[in-house]
C-alpha angles and dihedrals in degrees: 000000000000102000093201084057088051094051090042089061094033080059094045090053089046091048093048094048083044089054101047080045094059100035087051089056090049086056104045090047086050097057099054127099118263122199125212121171137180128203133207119180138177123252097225148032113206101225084198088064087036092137095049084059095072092040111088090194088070090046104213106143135172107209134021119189124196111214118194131184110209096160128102104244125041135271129241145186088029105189121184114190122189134185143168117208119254086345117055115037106219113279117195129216117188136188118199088221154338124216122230113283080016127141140205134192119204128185129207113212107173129218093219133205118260079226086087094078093060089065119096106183134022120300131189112230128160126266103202124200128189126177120179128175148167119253125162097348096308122095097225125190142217130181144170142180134211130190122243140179116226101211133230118270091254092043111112121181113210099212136009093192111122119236081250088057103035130084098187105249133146094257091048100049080054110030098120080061091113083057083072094076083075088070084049103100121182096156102058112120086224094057095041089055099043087049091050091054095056090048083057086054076051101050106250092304112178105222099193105062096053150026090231087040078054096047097044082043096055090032088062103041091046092044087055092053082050092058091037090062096243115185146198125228130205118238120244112263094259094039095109093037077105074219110108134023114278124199108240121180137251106229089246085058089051088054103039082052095039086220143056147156118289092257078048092056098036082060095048100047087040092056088044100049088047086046083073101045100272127129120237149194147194125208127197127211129172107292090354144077123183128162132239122206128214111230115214079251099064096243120125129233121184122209119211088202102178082078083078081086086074095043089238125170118265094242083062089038077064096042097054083041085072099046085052091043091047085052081049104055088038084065146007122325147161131209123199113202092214093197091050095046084046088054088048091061098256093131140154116274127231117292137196112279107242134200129287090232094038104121090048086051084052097052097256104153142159096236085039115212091311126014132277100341104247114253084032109159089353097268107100095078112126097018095298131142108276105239114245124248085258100065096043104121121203111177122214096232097090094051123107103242147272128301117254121224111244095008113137103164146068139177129190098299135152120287076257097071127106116275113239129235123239125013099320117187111179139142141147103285104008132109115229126235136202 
């Protein structure tokens, strides 16, 4: 027998079982399961909101990762780790599988670190992301970092939409605005005792049991912020782009200031009306904020408080709160129910304790720096007494209505419509937004 003959077939055997071999391990390859993910991730955490961050209802996540399976074979044992540096300890979702040309899309919603409200201004911190898998018998991993700013505690971000989700409307640049009932603070012993010192202006008025108690009540605290030389203070030019943060005061830094932007002072008056048992709103129009209060009544007056920059009485500070809520129902415009965004869970975040006797280390007085403000509740005019806060009248008849119990809608309607309940965007033309 030829023996070349022999090694040529011996070769050939050798090459054919090669080439199953080979094929075998292609196919086998080409059934396994194969991940790719994509991430997309926000810029920013808003230490002032920290608590909405951790509640999925209120769906304001940080990070949202796209998970696809393009293999041939399933995946098993999916495991998605986050983390935040220093503010948010690693938290684990996990799928049992995912089935070939299968998706998955998984949220991050931190618990986040009460530290954030000691910050005061941005600061960069880590967002870690691990995904590991089984696939053919082997766990593999994947895993990835960006980079995000954790924000001041005054810092508020107007909208968290990206350029890919927003039309730029009105209602998207804005739409974190419900967000802005967490700057809303009742409760701060600050605000509680500025606003007692104005019901004893009043006369011990209890604003709560009626609409004249209300309006003694409001007419006191704003005539001490009169006395006191309150101001308002213009925003910067970019402050309503929606683009960027924008500090935004606590009302205890309003007082502590004595002045503040209008979104500043819609939040102040708001926290001191609800300091003494009233409902409140803010409502939001383009390059403007002012808020409305809920009479026992039932019955709505909006303040338009930047007039405190002309020491006006509150009965003008009304007035001129009419004209603003008439502009308001003619556009767009969006109104935050305080009380409903605090039971949702949307609520104030700690803040420093401050000393019992701050607000008279801070020059908070009944007399104020000098004396009754002149103009103050509208009666000094041609040498006469100046009326007391007591005796300041506003009628209902220029309010815009009462609330209706269940409604959730406007549309571009007179000052004299219902006020919704709830956080209600709507005009002709415009898309809401929650």
């Amino acid at each position: 027998m030829n023996l070349k003959v022999v090694g040529s077939a011996v070769l050939a055997l050798l090459l054919i079982f090669s080439l199953f071999g080979y094929a075998g391990a292609f196919g086998r390859n080409s059934k396994a399961g194969k991940i790719e993910y994509t991430v997309y991730a926000k810029d920013s955490i808003m230490s002032g909101v920290y608590k909405v961050y951790g509640n999925p209802d209120l769906g304001l996540w940080v990070a949202k990762v796209v998970i696809h399976n393009s293999g041939g074979a399933p995946v098993t044992n999916v495991h998605v780790k986050y983390s935040i540096d220093n503010y948010a300890p690693e938290v684990e979702k996990t799928y049992p599988i995912i089935v070939p040309n299968g998706t998955v899309v998984d949220l991050y919603y931190p618990i986040i670190s009460s530290d954030v409200t000691k910050l005061s201004s941005a600061t960069p911190s880590n967002l870690r992301i691990k995904i590991t898998y089984d696939s053919n018998g082997k766990t593999q991993e994947e895993s990835t970092t960006k980079t995000i700013k954790i924000l001041g505690i005054n810092d508020f971000v107007f909208s968290s939409l990206s350029p890919e989700e927003s039309t730029g409307s009105f209602y998207d640049t804005f739409s974190n605005t419900p967000f802005v009932a967490a700057w809303v603070t009742p409760s701060d012993p600050v605000v509680r005792e500025f606003a007692d010192m104005g019901n004893k202006l009043a006369g011990g008025a209890g604003a709560s049991l009626s609409d004249d108690g209300a309006i003694k009540s409001l007419s006191g605290i704003w005539e001490l912020a009169v006395r006191n030389g309150f101001s308002y203070k213009t925003e910067a030019s970019d402050y309503w782009t929606g683009k960027f943060a924008e500090h935004i005061m606590y009302p205890r830094d309003v007082i502590r200031d004595k002045s503040g932007t209008c979104i500043d002072l819609a939040i102040w008056f708001a926290s001191l009306a609800m300091s003494q048992g009233l409902k409140a709103y803010l409502v939001l129009i383009p390059g403007h904020a002012f808020p409305l209060i809920h009479l026992p009544s039932g019955s709505i007056i909006p303040v338009e408080a930047t007039t405190i920059n002309d020491g006006v009485s509150f009965q003008e500070a009304v007035q001129a709160g009419v004209n603003t809520w008439q502009k308001a129902m003619a556009g767009p415009h969006i109104i935050v129910d305080i009380a409903e965004m605090h039971s949702k869970g949307i609520i104030p975040p700690e803040l420093p304790e401050l000393p019992a006797d701050v607000l008279s280390k801070w020059g908070i007085t009944l007399q104020g720096a000098g004396g009754n403000a002149g103009g103050n509740n509208g009666g000094n005019e041609g040498g006469g007494t100046p009326t007391t806060a007591a005796e300041t009248r506003v009628t209902t008849e220029g309010t815009v209505g009462p609330r209706p119990s269940g409604a959730s809608t406007t549309e571009n309607t007179s000052p004299s419509s219902t006020l919704p309940a709830g956080m209600l965007p709507r005009s002709t033309g415009e898309r809401s937004t929650s």
